[in-house]
Structure formats: C-alpha cells, structure tokens
Tab-separated table of C-alpha atoms and ligand atoms in Angstrom:
chain	number	residue	atom	x	y	z
R	1	MET	CA	88.888	67.229	108.096
R	2	SER	CA	89.624	67.445	111.991
R	3	GLN	CA	92.422	64.757	112.234
R	4	GLN	CA	95.037	66.497	114.089
R	5	LYS	CA	98.893	66.606	112.618
R	6	ARG	CA	102.325	66.110	113.262
R	7	ILE	CA	103.860	68.603	111.158
R	8	LEU	CA	107.500	69.442	109.776
R	9	LEU	CA	108.174	73.090	109.104
R	10	LEU	CA	111.294	73.555	107.372
R	11	GLY	CA	113.439	77.113	107.940
R	12	SER	CA	115.079	79.404	110.629
R	13	GLY	CA	114.042	82.757	110.108
R	14	GLY	CA	111.306	85.488	111.416
R	15	ARG	CA	108.889	83.952	108.732
R	16	GLU	CA	109.409	80.354	109.993
R	17	HIS	CA	108.929	81.725	113.769
R	18	ALA	CA	105.364	83.285	112.457
R	19	ILE	CA	104.145	80.588	110.559
R	20	ALA	CA	105.479	78.088	113.560
R	21	TRP	CA	103.598	80.482	116.004
R	22	LYS	CA	100.122	80.362	113.837
R	23	LEU	CA	100.428	76.825	113.203
R	24	SER	CA	101.259	75.883	116.854
R	25	GLY	CA	98.099	77.804	118.273
R	26	SER	CA	96.092	75.649	115.710
R	27	SER	CA	93.888	72.842	117.905
R	28	ARG	CA	94.586	70.721	114.642
R	29	CYS	CA	98.343	70.350	115.138
R	30	GLU	CA	99.022	67.736	117.239
R	31	LYS	CA	102.717	68.162	116.950
R	32	LEU	CA	105.107	70.845	115.231
R	33	PHE	CA	108.874	69.904	114.768
R	34	ILE	CA	110.914	72.913	113.092
R	35	ALA	CA	113.960	72.167	110.895
R	36	PRO	CA	116.348	73.530	112.060
R	37	GLY	CA	114.322	76.414	113.275
R	38	ASN	CA	115.791	79.208	115.953
R	39	ALA	CA	115.395	80.428	119.963
R	40	GLY	CA	111.715	82.145	119.343
R	41	THR	CA	110.527	79.107	117.107
R	42	SER	CA	111.517	76.215	120.175
R	43	ALA	CA	108.489	77.714	122.177
R	44	CYS	CA	106.114	76.846	119.203
R	45	GLY	CA	107.422	72.970	118.791
R	46	GLU	CA	110.560	71.154	119.251
R	47	ASN	CA	113.529	72.151	117.017
R	48	VAL	CA	115.339	69.610	115.231
R	49	ALA	CA	119.036	69.829	113.886
R	50	ILE	CA	118.351	69.183	110.177
R	51	ASN	CA	119.429	71.450	107.436
R	52	PRO	CA	116.190	71.497	104.847
R	53	ASN	CA	118.660	71.101	102.007
R	54	ASP	CA	119.812	67.923	102.981
R	55	PHE	CA	116.649	65.852	101.545
R	56	PRO	CA	117.675	62.363	102.934
R	57	ALA	CA	117.824	63.574	106.851
R	58	VAL	CA	114.467	65.719	106.225
R	59	GLU	CA	113.306	61.901	104.906
R	60	LYS	CA	114.732	59.736	107.869
R	61	PHE	CA	112.706	62.434	110.047
R	62	VAL	CA	110.163	62.605	108.385
R	63	LEU	CA	109.627	58.448	108.666
R	64	GLU	CA	110.633	57.650	112.039
R	65	ASN	CA	108.470	60.727	113.517
R	66	ARG	CA	105.108	59.714	111.760
R	67	ILE	CA	104.823	63.397	110.260
R	68	ASP	CA	101.712	64.337	108.313
R	69	MET	CA	102.728	67.087	106.676
R	70	VAL	CA	105.548	68.653	105.631
R	71	VAL	CA	105.441	72.927	105.377
R	72	VAL	CA	108.684	74.374	103.548
R	73	GLY	CA	109.391	78.258	104.629
R	74	PRO	CA	112.605	79.436	102.289
R	75	GLU	CA	112.819	78.884	98.614
R	76	GLU	CA	115.578	76.741	98.410
R	77	PRO	CA	114.992	73.581	99.391
R	78	LEU	CA	111.693	74.279	96.590
R	79	VAL	CA	114.265	75.287	93.726
R	80	ARG	CA	115.985	72.210	94.572
R	81	GLY	CA	113.132	70.001	94.122
R	82	ILE	CA	112.164	68.543	97.592
R	83	TRP	CA	108.320	68.442	96.621
R	84	ASP	CA	109.654	65.850	93.283
R	85	TYR	CA	111.880	63.818	95.944
R	86	PHE	CA	109.443	63.123	98.407
R	87	GLN	CA	106.778	62.508	94.936
R	88	GLU	CA	109.347	60.252	93.618
R	89	LYS	CA	109.386	57.566	96.769
R	90	GLU	CA	106.371	55.498	97.333
R	91	HIS	CA	106.551	55.589	101.123
R	92	LEU	CA	106.676	59.619	100.883
R	93	LYS	CA	104.523	60.291	98.072
R	94	VAL	CA	101.481	60.369	100.810
R	95	ILE	CA	102.843	63.242	103.062
R	96	PRO	CA	101.741	66.119	101.418
R	97	VAL	CA	104.573	68.847	101.048
R	98	ILE	CA	103.428	72.817	101.077
R	99	GLY	CA	105.157	74.209	98.700
R	100	PRO	CA	105.282	74.193	94.765
R	101	SER	CA	107.025	71.303	92.538
R	102	LYS	CA	110.761	71.963	91.340
R	103	ALA	CA	108.824	73.046	87.794
R	104	GLY	CA	106.482	75.607	90.136
R	105	ALA	CA	109.570	76.388	92.155
R	106	VAL	CA	111.345	78.084	88.890
R	107	MET	CA	109.412	81.320	89.062
R	108	GLU	CA	112.012	82.487	91.793
R	109	GLY	CA	114.810	79.698	90.397
R	110	SER	CA	114.871	81.722	87.234
R	111	LYS	CA	114.086	85.336	86.717
R	112	ALA	CA	114.682	84.327	82.744
R	113	TRP	CA	111.899	81.878	82.918
R	114	SER	CA	109.565	83.611	84.848
R	115	LYS	CA	109.961	86.923	82.640
R	116	LEU	CA	109.297	84.418	79.676
R	117	PHE	CA	105.990	82.950	81.462
R	118	MET	CA	104.540	86.605	82.219
R	119	GLN	CA	105.406	87.330	78.112
R	120	ARG	CA	103.516	83.873	77.703
R	121	HIS	CA	100.534	84.795	79.837
R	122	ASP	CA	100.784	88.736	79.075
R	123	ILE	CA	101.065	89.428	82.381
R	124	PRO	CA	102.289	93.187	82.976
R	125	THR	CA	106.225	93.552	83.807
R	126	ALA	CA	109.284	95.026	82.620
R	127	SER	CA	111.148	94.985	79.291
R	128	TYR	CA	113.942	92.898	79.585
R	129	ARG	CA	116.080	91.212	77.028
R	130	GLU	CA	118.276	88.210	78.504
R	131	PHE	CA	121.898	87.716	77.703
R	132	THR	CA	124.683	84.666	78.433
R	133	THR	CA	128.527	84.894	78.114
R	134	ASP	CA	128.042	83.422	74.243
R	135	THR	CA	125.846	86.996	73.761
R	136	LEU	CA	128.032	88.784	76.014
R	137	ARG	CA	128.897	91.245	73.259
R	138	GLU	CA	125.555	92.467	72.298
R	139	GLY	CA	124.618	92.632	75.948
R	140	ILE	CA	127.124	95.184	76.158
R	141	SER	CA	125.919	97.265	72.979
R	142	TYR	CA	122.165	97.112	74.127
R	143	LEU	CA	123.160	98.173	77.776
R	144	LYS	CA	125.101	100.988	76.874
R	145	GLN	CA	122.180	102.388	75.088
R	146	HIS	CA	120.007	101.452	77.611
R	147	THR	CA	117.898	104.470	79.334
R	148	LEU	CA	119.266	105.289	83.166
R	149	PRO	CA	119.439	103.896	85.575
R	150	VAL	CA	118.780	99.795	84.252
R	151	VAL	CA	118.539	96.787	86.502
R	152	LEU	CA	120.786	93.989	85.859
R	153	LYS	CA	119.326	90.643	87.559
R	154	ALA	CA	121.417	87.348	87.874
R	155	ASP	CA	118.868	84.597	86.439
R	156	GLY	CA	119.013	82.195	89.512
R	157	LEU	CA	119.134	82.137	93.480
R	158	ALA	CA	121.888	84.475	95.026
R	159	ALA	CA	120.135	85.248	98.333
R	160	GLY	CA	118.874	88.336	97.483
R	161	LYS	CA	121.919	90.044	95.999
R	162	GLY	CA	121.166	89.355	92.834
R	163	VAL	CA	119.723	92.600	91.613
R	164	ILE	CA	121.870	95.708	91.174
R	165	ILE	CA	120.256	98.924	89.261
R	166	CYS	CA	122.813	100.788	87.557
R	167	LYS	CA	122.917	104.331	87.378
R	168	SER	CA	125.690	104.692	84.679
R	169	HIS	CA	126.332	102.892	81.492
R	170	LYS	CA	129.860	102.077	82.634
R	171	GLU	CA	128.460	100.887	85.995
R	172	ALA	CA	126.408	98.569	84.079
R	173	VAL	CA	128.890	97.103	81.812
R	174	LYS	CA	131.456	96.753	84.746
R	175	GLU	CA	128.563	94.464	86.927
R	176	PHE	CA	127.290	92.927	83.827
R	177	GLN	CA	130.662	91.755	82.894
R	178	GLU	CA	131.454	90.495	87.155
R	179	MET	CA	128.390	88.826	86.789
R	180	LEU	CA	128.680	86.491	83.056
R	181	GLY	CA	131.958	86.225	85.201
R	182	GLY	CA	131.026	84.147	87.683
R	183	LYS	CA	130.205	86.307	90.512
R	184	PHE	CA	126.887	85.154	91.747
R	185	GLY	CA	128.499	81.673	90.354
R	186	ASP	CA	125.870	79.561	88.106
R	187	SER	CA	122.952	81.901	89.564
R	188	GLY	CA	124.213	84.540	87.439
R	189	SER	CA	125.263	82.751	84.198
R	190	ARG	CA	122.287	83.933	82.593
R	191	VAL	CA	121.730	87.683	83.156
R	192	VAL	CA	118.134	89.379	82.980
R	193	VAL	CA	118.299	93.598	81.722
R	194	GLU	CA	115.550	95.412	82.527
R	195	GLU	CA	113.653	98.496	82.279
R	196	PHE	CA	113.495	100.417	85.833
R	197	LEU	CA	110.518	101.082	87.168
R	198	THR	CA	109.369	104.212	88.805
R	199	GLY	CA	106.660	103.540	91.507
R	200	ILE	CA	105.539	102.012	94.762
R	201	GLU	CA	106.038	98.392	96.042
R	202	PHE	CA	103.985	96.220	97.547
R	203	SER	CA	103.460	92.349	98.372
R	204	VAL	CA	100.722	90.185	97.352
R	205	PHE	CA	100.670	86.724	98.671
R	206	VAL	CA	98.180	83.588	97.469
R	207	LEU	CA	97.769	80.027	98.344
R	208	THR	CA	96.646	77.847	95.486
R	209	ASP	CA	96.149	74.084	94.880
R	210	GLY	CA	96.864	74.744	91.405
R	211	LYS	CA	93.572	75.405	90.237
R	212	ASN	CA	91.825	77.590	93.353
R	213	TYR	CA	93.077	79.956	95.197
R	214	LYS	CA	92.990	82.714	98.044
R	215	ILE	CA	94.561	85.626	98.117
R	216	LEU	CA	96.101	86.553	101.822
R	217	PRO	CA	96.434	89.816	102.677
R	218	GLU	CA	98.546	92.658	101.434
R	219	ALA	CA	101.832	93.681	103.098
R	220	LYS	CA	104.441	96.514	102.137
R	221	ASP	CA	108.207	96.154	103.329
R	222	TYR	CA	111.237	98.286	104.038
R	223	LYS	CA	114.403	96.888	102.654
R	224	ARG	CA	116.676	99.639	102.780
R	225	ILE	CA	118.806	99.853	105.858
R	226	GLY	CA	118.604	103.314	106.464
R	227	GLU	CA	115.464	106.045	107.150
R	228	LYS	CA	114.082	107.621	104.174
R	229	ASP	CA	114.479	104.488	102.055
R	230	LYS	CA	118.862	105.217	101.813
R	231	GLY	CA	121.366	102.273	101.869
R	232	PRO	CA	121.709	99.467	100.647
R	233	ASN	CA	119.145	96.479	100.485
R	234	THR	CA	118.797	94.345	103.620
R	235	GLY	CA	116.405	91.285	103.795
R	236	GLY	CA	113.864	93.556	105.504
R	237	MET	CA	113.973	95.913	107.990
R	238	GLY	CA	110.004	96.581	108.423
R	239	ALA	CA	106.835	95.455	107.089
R	240	VAL	CA	102.962	96.726	107.269
R	241	SER	CA	99.343	95.371	106.523
R	242	PRO	CA	97.178	96.409	105.264
R	243	VAL	CA	98.850	98.650	102.671
R	244	PRO	CA	96.009	102.296	102.283
R	245	PHE	CA	97.449	102.635	98.746
R	246	VAL	CA	96.006	98.806	97.487
R	247	ASP	CA	92.312	100.016	96.969
R	248	GLU	CA	89.120	97.785	95.481
R	249	VAL	CA	90.060	99.068	92.039
R	250	MET	CA	94.307	98.535	92.887
R	251	TRP	CA	92.724	94.604	93.658
R	252	GLN	CA	90.485	94.343	90.840
R	253	LYS	CA	93.658	95.035	88.275
R	254	VAL	CA	95.940	92.928	90.406
R	255	GLU	CA	93.195	89.869	90.647
R	256	GLU	CA	92.419	90.365	86.909
R	257	ARG	CA	95.818	91.133	85.084
R	258	ILE	CA	98.178	88.877	87.480
R	259	ILE	CA	96.914	86.822	89.567
R	260	ARG	CA	94.652	85.198	87.884
R	261	PRO	CA	96.566	84.997	84.566
R	262	THR	CA	99.582	83.386	86.602
R	263	ILE	CA	97.426	80.670	88.205
R	264	SER	CA	95.575	79.788	85.096
R	265	GLY	CA	99.321	79.876	82.876
R	266	LEU	CA	100.159	77.347	85.636
R	267	ARG	CA	97.795	74.942	85.354
R	268	LYS	CA	97.859	75.130	81.396
R	269	GLU	CA	101.755	74.490	81.561
R	270	LYS	CA	100.658	71.487	83.761
R	271	ILE	CA	102.809	73.142	86.448
R	272	ILE	CA	102.103	71.247	89.978
R	273	TYR	CA	102.065	74.265	92.676
R	274	ASN	CA	100.322	73.762	95.986
R	275	GLY	CA	101.997	76.639	97.980
R	276	PHE	CA	102.199	80.198	98.451
R	277	ILE	CA	103.179	82.582	95.309
R	278	PHE	CA	104.451	85.938	96.572
R	279	PHE	CA	103.825	88.607	94.144
R	280	GLY	CA	106.355	91.328	94.137
R	281	LEU	CA	104.505	94.059	92.602
R	282	ILE	CA	105.078	97.881	92.092
R	283	GLU	CA	102.073	100.322	91.220
R	284	VAL	CA	103.675	102.438	88.072
R	285	ASN	CA	100.578	105.756	87.679
R	286	GLY	CA	98.131	103.048	89.102
R	287	GLU	CA	98.720	100.517	86.767
R	288	PRO	CA	100.333	96.932	88.637
R	289	PHE	CA	103.457	95.173	87.036
R	290	VAL	CA	105.152	92.180	88.415
R	291	ILE	CA	108.692	92.698	89.465
R	292	GLU	CA	109.505	89.415	90.768
R	293	TYR	CA	107.769	86.133	91.657
R	294	ASN	CA	108.443	84.219	94.378
R	295	CYS	CA	107.911	80.709	95.282
R	296	ARG	CA	107.011	81.064	99.157
R	297	MET	CA	105.794	83.473	101.612
R	298	GLY	CA	108.062	86.987	101.593
R	299	ASP	CA	110.249	87.966	105.023
R	300	PRO	CA	109.312	89.849	106.654
R	301	GLU	CA	105.867	90.307	105.526
R	302	THR	CA	104.767	87.050	107.272
R	303	GLU	CA	105.243	88.659	109.908
R	304	VAL	CA	102.588	91.043	109.355
R	305	VAL	CA	100.441	87.921	107.836
R	306	MET	CA	100.398	85.598	109.855
R	307	PRO	CA	99.141	87.779	112.620
R	308	ARG	CA	96.086	88.930	110.074
R	309	LEU	CA	95.035	85.607	108.922
R	310	LYS	CA	91.879	84.284	111.222
R	311	ASN	CA	92.076	80.937	109.542
R	312	ASP	CA	93.432	77.824	110.366
R	313	LEU	CA	96.548	76.852	109.016
R	314	VAL	CA	96.644	73.586	109.282
R	315	THR	CA	93.085	73.295	107.494
R	316	LEU	CA	94.241	75.859	105.127
R	317	PHE	CA	97.300	73.985	104.439
R	318	GLU	CA	95.576	70.540	103.613
R	319	ASN	CA	92.655	71.960	101.601
R	320	CYS	CA	95.828	74.108	99.764
R	321	ALA	CA	97.563	69.931	99.598
R	322	LYS	CA	94.072	68.300	98.454
R	323	GLY	CA	92.748	70.689	96.011
R	324	THR	CA	90.165	71.321	98.039
R	325	LEU	CA	90.662	75.610	98.388
R	326	GLY	CA	87.737	76.378	96.868
R	327	ARG	CA	85.699	75.861	99.579
R	328	VAL	CA	87.599	78.164	101.841
R	329	LYS	CA	87.204	81.605	102.619
R	330	ILE	CA	89.423	83.902	103.794
R	331	ARG	CA	88.929	86.043	106.885
R	332	THR	CA	91.525	88.519	107.978
R	333	ASP	CA	91.698	90.683	111.215
R	334	LYS	CA	90.743	94.303	109.892
R	335	ARG	CA	93.041	96.183	111.826
R	336	THR	CA	96.667	97.376	111.196
R	337	ALA	CA	99.779	95.154	111.829
R	338	THR	CA	102.803	96.377	111.529
R	339	THR	CA	106.529	95.302	112.227
R	340	VAL	CA	109.984	96.875	113.296
R	341	PHE	CA	112.857	94.830	112.639
R	342	LEU	CA	115.676	94.661	115.236
R	343	VAL	CA	119.139	94.152	113.366
R	344	SER	CA	123.105	93.749	114.491
R	345	GLY	CA	125.520	96.964	114.296
R	346	GLY	CA	127.325	96.494	110.844
R	347	TYR	CA	124.728	94.796	109.037
R	348	PRO	CA	123.725	94.471	105.789
R	349	GLY	CA	127.924	94.853	106.217
R	350	ASP	CA	129.977	92.646	108.792
R	351	TYR	CA	128.133	92.432	112.015
R	352	GLN	CA	128.931	90.558	115.268
R	353	LYS	CA	127.336	87.452	116.647
R	354	GLY	CA	126.913	86.142	120.330
R	355	LYS	CA	125.181	89.128	121.851
R	356	VAL	CA	122.893	88.280	124.842
R	357	ILE	CA	119.475	89.318	124.269
R	358	SER	CA	117.564	91.171	126.796
R	359	GLY	CA	114.560	92.967	128.201
R	360	PHE	CA	111.693	89.956	126.275
R	361	ASP	CA	110.370	89.704	129.883
R	362	GLN	CA	109.311	93.962	129.972
R	363	VAL	CA	107.369	93.224	126.261
R	364	LYS	CA	103.975	94.795	126.259
R	365	GLY	CA	101.870	94.939	123.742
R	366	SER	CA	103.356	93.244	120.906
R	367	MET	CA	104.470	90.091	119.354
R	368	VAL	CA	107.980	88.795	119.260
R	369	PHE	CA	109.513	86.505	116.128
R	370	HIS	CA	112.573	85.678	116.298
R	371	ALA	CA	115.062	85.531	113.258
R	372	GLY	CA	118.712	85.168	113.623
R	373	THR	CA	118.973	83.975	117.029
R	374	ALA	CA	120.219	80.685	119.122
R	375	VAL	CA	120.890	79.446	122.324
R	376	ASN	CA	124.324	79.725	124.042
R	377	ALA	CA	125.888	77.230	126.084
R	378	ALA	CA	124.908	79.493	129.723
R	379	GLY	CA	121.348	79.302	128.282
R	380	GLU	CA	120.898	82.815	127.045
R	381	THR	CA	119.336	83.532	124.124
R	382	VAL	CA	121.832	85.719	121.602
R	383	THR	CA	121.947	87.274	117.874
R	384	SER	CA	123.216	84.753	115.430
R	385	GLY	CA	122.228	86.963	112.408
R	386	GLY	CA	121.880	90.249	110.835
R	387	ARG	CA	118.295	90.194	111.176
R	388	VAL	CA	117.254	89.045	115.410
R	389	ILE	CA	113.990	90.105	116.315
R	390	ALA	CA	110.943	91.071	114.507
R	391	VAL	CA	108.140	93.266	116.777
R	392	THR	CA	104.809	92.952	115.720
R	393	SER	CA	102.002	95.571	117.121
R	394	PHE	CA	98.306	95.435	115.995
R	395	GLY	CA	96.767	98.866	115.998
R	396	LYS	CA	93.741	100.598	114.861
R	397	ASP	CA	95.709	102.401	111.867
R	398	ILE	CA	99.309	102.276	111.139
R	399	THR	CA	100.172	105.021	113.946
R	400	SER	CA	99.244	103.344	116.760
R	401	ALA	CA	100.467	99.834	115.773
R	402	ILE	CA	104.218	101.648	115.178
R	403	ARG	CA	103.895	103.225	117.743
R	404	LYS	CA	103.501	99.752	119.803
R	405	SER	CA	106.305	98.138	117.825
R	406	LYS	CA	108.799	100.779	118.265
R	407	ARG	CA	107.661	100.802	122.081
R	408	ASN	CA	108.852	97.226	122.358
R	409	ALA	CA	111.755	97.890	120.193
R	410	LYS	CA	113.412	99.831	122.897
R	411	VAL	CA	113.000	97.474	125.568
R	412	ILE	CA	114.631	94.646	124.231
R	413	ASP	CA	118.210	94.791	123.689
R	414	PHE	CA	121.618	93.854	122.702
R	415	GLU	CA	125.320	94.899	121.675
R	416	GLY	CA	125.158	97.245	118.330
R	417	LYS	CA	121.059	97.207	117.904
R	418	TYR	CA	119.801	99.030	115.360
R	419	TYR	CA	116.055	99.491	114.034
R	420	ARG	CA	114.638	102.276	111.339
R	421	ARG	CA	112.222	104.473	113.288
R	422	ASP	CA	110.286	105.135	110.280
R	423	ILE	CA	108.390	101.895	109.130
R	424	GLY	CA	105.025	102.967	107.997
R	425	LYS	CA	105.359	106.336	107.910
R	426	ASP	CA	105.390	107.192	104.493
R	427	LEU	CA	102.180	105.886	104.033
R	428	LEU	CA	100.554	107.958	105.903
F	501	AMP	P1	114.709	91.295	94.049
F	501	AMP	O1	115.999	90.845	94.750
F	501	AMP	O2	114.506	90.693	92.494
F	501	AMP	O3	113.672	90.778	95.276
F	501	AMP	O4	114.370	92.702	93.558
F	501	AMP	C1	114.940	93.282	94.784
F	501	AMP	C2	114.540	94.841	94.371
F	501	AMP	O5	115.400	95.411	93.059
F	501	AMP	C3	113.290	94.931	94.311
F	501	AMP	O6	112.016	94.572	95.327
F	501	AMP	C4	113.043	96.118	93.566
F	501	AMP	O7	113.048	97.491	94.555
F	501	AMP	C5	114.581	96.486	93.121
F	501	AMP	N1	113.921	96.303	91.271
F	501	AMP	C6	113.847	95.006	90.879
F	501	AMP	N2	113.408	95.391	89.641
F	501	AMP	C7	113.612	96.179	89.321
F	501	AMP	C8	112.841	97.023	88.044
F	501	AMP	N3	112.515	96.254	86.942
F	501	AMP	N4	112.292	98.225	88.447
F	501	AMP	C9	112.519	99.251	89.514
F	501	AMP	N5	113.254	98.305	90.498
F	501	AMP	C10	113.278	97.395	90.272
F	502	LIG	N1	110.256	90.941	101.836
F	502	LIG	C1	111.137	89.922	100.048
F	502	LIG	C2	110.934	88.917	100.297
F	502	LIG	O1	110.800	88.207	101.328
F	502	LIG	O2	112.189	88.238	99.448
C-alpha cells in the first residue's frame, strides 16, 4: 500500500481545512483537491468550485482528474447518498468514497431512526417518543405531562438548529406545533420528544470499515456563544482533546456499551459503513449515554483531533475502504490540543461578511484552520461566514495549550472579531 493517491475532499469548513492539512502532510498524497474549500485549504491543495451536493459535477471532476479517492467532510452529501451514487455506476464504483452509504448516513439523517436503532441494540440513550402530524393531539397531551425541561428534535437535518430544549410546557407545545407545521420544512415532519439528560457532554470518534473500528482521540466542544456556556448555540466555539474526565473506566463503558453494539448493529442490519462515526455522548452520574450520532467528523473537534492523530491519514482511509482497518494501530500525540474559534460579531445572529483578516504572519506556536474565509478581488483574505478561524495549539496541559491559542487569537484580527476566553476552563 505505498501507491500515491489523487484525492478529492468535499466541504469548506474548519473540519475540512484540518483534514486537508493532515492529508497534504502525507507522503502518500500525490495531489489534493478541495471542493469548494476556503481561503485556508488552498494552502493544502487546489480548491475547485464544485458544490458537494451536485453529484454529477463531482462525478465529472473525479473522472477528468483521475481521482483515486473521495473523502466526504460534511453530512449532507452522505445523507443524500453520494456513496450510493458512486456504487451505482460501473466507472465510479472502483473509486472509494470515505463516508457511509445512504443507509448508514441515516444515523444522522433521521433522529427517529437512530433512536429505534439504539433501542434495537440496547444502546443507552434518553427515553423518547416520536410524533407526526397524524399524532399531533397525542403529542400535545404527552408533552403537557412531560417532566421539564423537555427536548424536542426535528427528525431530519436542520443545519444544527433542529434541537430545542423547552423549559415550560407552553413553550414545548408551541415549538412542537411549529415544527410539525413546517418550521424546518420536511425535517420537522416527524418530531422526537426526549427526556432531558443532565451531565457533561463529550465527543467520541471512530473510523470503521463496517467490521473493524478504530477509536480516535476524544474531544469536548463548546457550543454556546457566551462564556460559562451562556447564550444561544453555535456551530462550535472551541474544543479540547483529550478530555480529562474520560478515564479508563469511562472508555471501557463507552466501548462496551456504545461503540461495539453500534458497529455490530450496523453489521447485523447489513448497513454498509466505511467512514467516521461521531458519537455525541453525555456522562450522567458516571454512565455514558448517546445524545446523537453523526455520520462525519465533528467541527470544531476535528481541529484538535487531526493534530493529535499520528497515523498517516491516506493509509487509514485506504484501510477503511478496503475493510482492513483491523491491521492498523492508532497512534496519538499525548499532548493536549485546544482550539479557540474566532467568530464574526453578531454571530450566531446576523453578522457582516467581507471583513479583511490580518495578522496571520504574526502567529507563533499555533496552527490556524480556516472556516468562513474567502479571498476577495484584491487578493485579501476576508471573512465569509459566522465562524471564521480556529486557532489550535498544543501544550503539556489545557492551561498551556489554551494560553497559546488565546495569544494567537489576539494577534489575528478582523472588525467585529469575538472569541470565548474560557474554553477548557471547566475542565481544570
Ligand atoms: P444536536 O443538534 O443533536 O447536536 O443537539 C444539540 C445539543 O442539544 C446537544 O449537543 C446537547 O447539548 C443538547 N441535547 C440534545 N439532546 C439532549 C438531551 N436528551 N438531554 C440534554 N441535552 C440534549
Ligand atoms: N461539534 C458538533 C458537530 O460537529 O456537530
């Protein structure tokens, strides 16, 4: 397995920049294309202006550029069935797609499906009921007697906005009616009503070939916009890896009760899965529960997981595609990695784009992963999204890693920049 590969990576966020950085550092990567990428990924390979959900355009590019492997960053192309699209065509079939089949991506694509899957395989998760417009009345009376807070989840993909934690019955009934009324389009035509779990969340990642699995470094992400976890949810304000409270005992429970039954469940159900599984977990009184499955890596977790992964990523993906992950041993950097996200003023509400970003040349001792960035007509790097730059650092512990991330978070600048200064503090 020493042949070099021409790789196409789909996506445009911080996660994709971190994956691109890792792939481009491999001696086995002959050429890397990122579709569509961002201002940062162009330093790792060639950006190509293709929408990852436009499968015929991806197909055309793959054939014209003799691509050997397609790596899928975000969930949407997976949930829409990019893996199956490749399988269905003789000339594409031979090109591995790193990511699950459509049947596997449903783990993230349908929360109701994933709850049933967990029930079938006895995987610990919050108790729940599901409702549709046909059972709206029943749902309302169920909600009215539910303990508070109560969690409502739109069944389908809703760009990270489909989960609502309601503190009163009145709010719950209103949200429930709005969801079933089409607030999230088709995604909300089925609603999962779930028990609220109190605990600390953490993220676990595996790469699986459907039979074998390899556990990657775990991480904790910080979702709220405000310090001390106040304010609305975002796409992620920072991350830390490893997570100190995830000790040997916890790992054993996670592997035995969650990872193993998930992989064997997929296998028993004949679901083809060659890619990442992201387990969103919560520790409740020392016991792990699944909050959600995702069919991809996490963002901003990838920005700390990839730097800690010592294996060659091209070789890992190749083994993942061939079903030979069993022969791989994962090696990780023992140091702590932290990332701090610089976001646009106003985010996650309205914010402005096109702000010139300065200070990259003054960054010392951190890695910079781009998310919402672009290059303007004058050739300047500018903001193009809410989450703009992730500043990742290594340290012997959280304190020393965070110190570096914060120092460089200060140095990179753009109008309206905001970042949380308390990433990792709760873990000290
Ligand atoms: P998601 O959009 O599925 O990532 O969910 C967003 C967030 O909602 C999760 O990361 C949790 O913080 C929270 N959440 C979801 N389900 C529950 C639950 N059953 N109990 C407590 N918090 C939850
Ligand atoms: N960090 C959470 C996610 O990627 O969904």
